[in-house]
C-alpha positions as a Markdown table, in Angstrom:
| # | Residue | x | y | z |
|---|---|---|---|---|
| 1 | Met | 137.1 | 84.1 | 133.2 |
| 2 | Ser | 133.8 | 82.8 | 134.2 |
| 3 | Trp | 132.1 | 80.0 | 132.2 |
| 4 | Gln | 129.5 | 82.6 | 131.1 |
| 5 | Gln | 132.2 | 84.5 | 129.3 |
| 6 | Ala | 133.9 | 81.4 | 127.9 |
| 7 | Val | 130.8 | 79.8 | 126.5 |
| 8 | Lys | 129.7 | 81.3 | 123.2 |
| 9 | Ile | 126.0 | 81.1 | 122.0 |
| 10 | Ala | 125.3 | 80.2 | 118.4 |
| 11 | Thr | 122.0 | 80.6 | 116.6 |
| 12 | Gly | 121.7 | 77.1 | 115.2 |
| 13 | Gly | 121.3 | 76.9 | 111.5 |
| 14 | Ile | 120.0 | 80.2 | 110.2 |
| 15 | Gly | 118.7 | 79.4 | 106.8 |
| 16 | Gly | 117.8 | 81.4 | 103.9 |
| 17 | Ser | 119.9 | 83.1 | 101.3 |
| 18 | Glu | 119.9 | 86.7 | 100.4 |
| 19 | Tyr | 119.0 | 86.4 | 96.7 |
| 20 | Ser | 115.8 | 86.1 | 94.6 |
| 21 | Gly | 113.6 | 83.1 | 95.2 |
| 22 | His | 114.8 | 82.3 | 98.7 |
| 23 | Glu | 113.7 | 83.6 | 102.1 |
| 24 | Tyr | 116.2 | 85.7 | 104.0 |
| 25 | Asn | 115.1 | 84.7 | 107.5 |
| 26 | Thr | 115.9 | 86.0 | 110.9 |
| 27 | Ile | 119.5 | 87.1 | 110.2 |
| 28 | Asp | 118.7 | 90.8 | 111.0 |
| 29 | Lys | 117.1 | 89.7 | 114.3 |
| 30 | Ala | 120.1 | 87.5 | 115.2 |
| 31 | Leu | 122.5 | 90.4 | 114.4 |
| 32 | Gln | 120.6 | 92.6 | 116.9 |
| 33 | Cys | 120.2 | 90.0 | 119.7 |
| 34 | Ser | 122.8 | 90.6 | 122.4 |
| 35 | Ala | 122.5 | 87.0 | 123.6 |
| 36 | Ile | 123.9 | 85.6 | 120.3 |
| 37 | Asp | 127.7 | 85.5 | 119.8 |
| 38 | Ile | 127.9 | 83.4 | 116.6 |
| 39 | Leu | 125.6 | 83.2 | 113.5 |
| 40 | Ser | 125.6 | 79.6 | 112.4 |
| 41 | Leu | 124.7 | 79.8 | 108.7 |
| 42 | His | 123.0 | 77.1 | 106.6 |
| 43 | Gly | 122.6 | 78.2 | 103.0 |
| 44 | Tyr | 122.2 | 76.8 | 99.5 |
| 45 | Met | 123.1 | 78.9 | 96.5 |
| 46 | Thr | 122.7 | 78.1 | 92.8 |
| 47 | Gln | 126.2 | 79.3 | 92.0 |
| 48 | Ala | 129.4 | 79.4 | 93.9 |
| 49 | Ser | 130.0 | 83.0 | 93.0 |
| 50 | Gln | 126.8 | 83.9 | 95.1 |
| 51 | Trp | 128.6 | 82.5 | 98.2 |
| 52 | Ala | 131.7 | 84.6 | 97.3 |
| 53 | Ala | 129.6 | 87.7 | 97.7 |
| 54 | Tyr | 127.2 | 86.6 | 100.5 |
| 55 | Val | 129.5 | 85.3 | 103.2 |
| 56 | Pro | 131.9 | 88.3 | 103.3 |
| 57 | Lys | 129.0 | 90.7 | 103.4 |
| 58 | Leu | 127.4 | 88.8 | 106.3 |
| 59 | Ala | 130.7 | 88.5 | 108.1 |
| 60 | Asp | 131.1 | 92.3 | 107.9 |
| 61 | Gln | 127.6 | 92.8 | 109.3 |
| 62 | Ala | 128.3 | 90.3 | 112.1 |
| 63 | Ala | 131.7 | 91.9 | 113.0 |
| 64 | Ala | 130.0 | 95.3 | 113.2 |
| 65 | Gln | 127.8 | 93.8 | 116.0 |
| 66 | Gly | 130.7 | 92.0 | 117.7 |
| 67 | Lys | 129.6 | 88.6 | 116.4 |
| 68 | Lys | 131.3 | 85.8 | 114.4 |
| 69 | Val | 129.9 | 83.7 | 111.5 |
| 70 | Met | 130.2 | 80.0 | 111.2 |
| 71 | Val | 129.2 | 78.2 | 108.0 |
| 72 | Glu | 127.7 | 74.9 | 109.0 |
| 73 | Glu | 126.1 | 73.8 | 105.8 |
| 74 | Trp | 126.4 | 75.1 | 102.3 |
| 75 | Gly | 125.6 | 73.9 | 98.8 |
| 76 | Val | 125.8 | 75.0 | 95.2 |
| 77 | Gly | 124.2 | 73.8 | 92.0 |
| 78 | Thr | 125.9 | 71.1 | 90.0 |
| 79 | Asp | 124.6 | 71.9 | 86.5 |
| 80 | Ser | 127.4 | 72.5 | 84.0 |
| 81 | Ser | 126.2 | 76.0 | 83.3 |
| 82 | Tyr | 126.9 | 77.1 | 86.9 |
| 83 | Asp | 130.3 | 78.6 | 87.8 |
């Protein structure tokens, strides 16, 4: 295996979250880019349950394009009303 095949290319921190009030940025473009192997996700949700829906959906989209997803940063709200 050559080094070009062994080295995987990640996006760096793709930010944005796919819910109201936040920008969903560049993920569609990264999914289509043949030079990218791994989507490195940075995201901050209000509630943990939003992550439970978002990450599997993105992982499925990435897998359909032959890519992996790596969550590098994540956060959730800490208000007692959040799940």
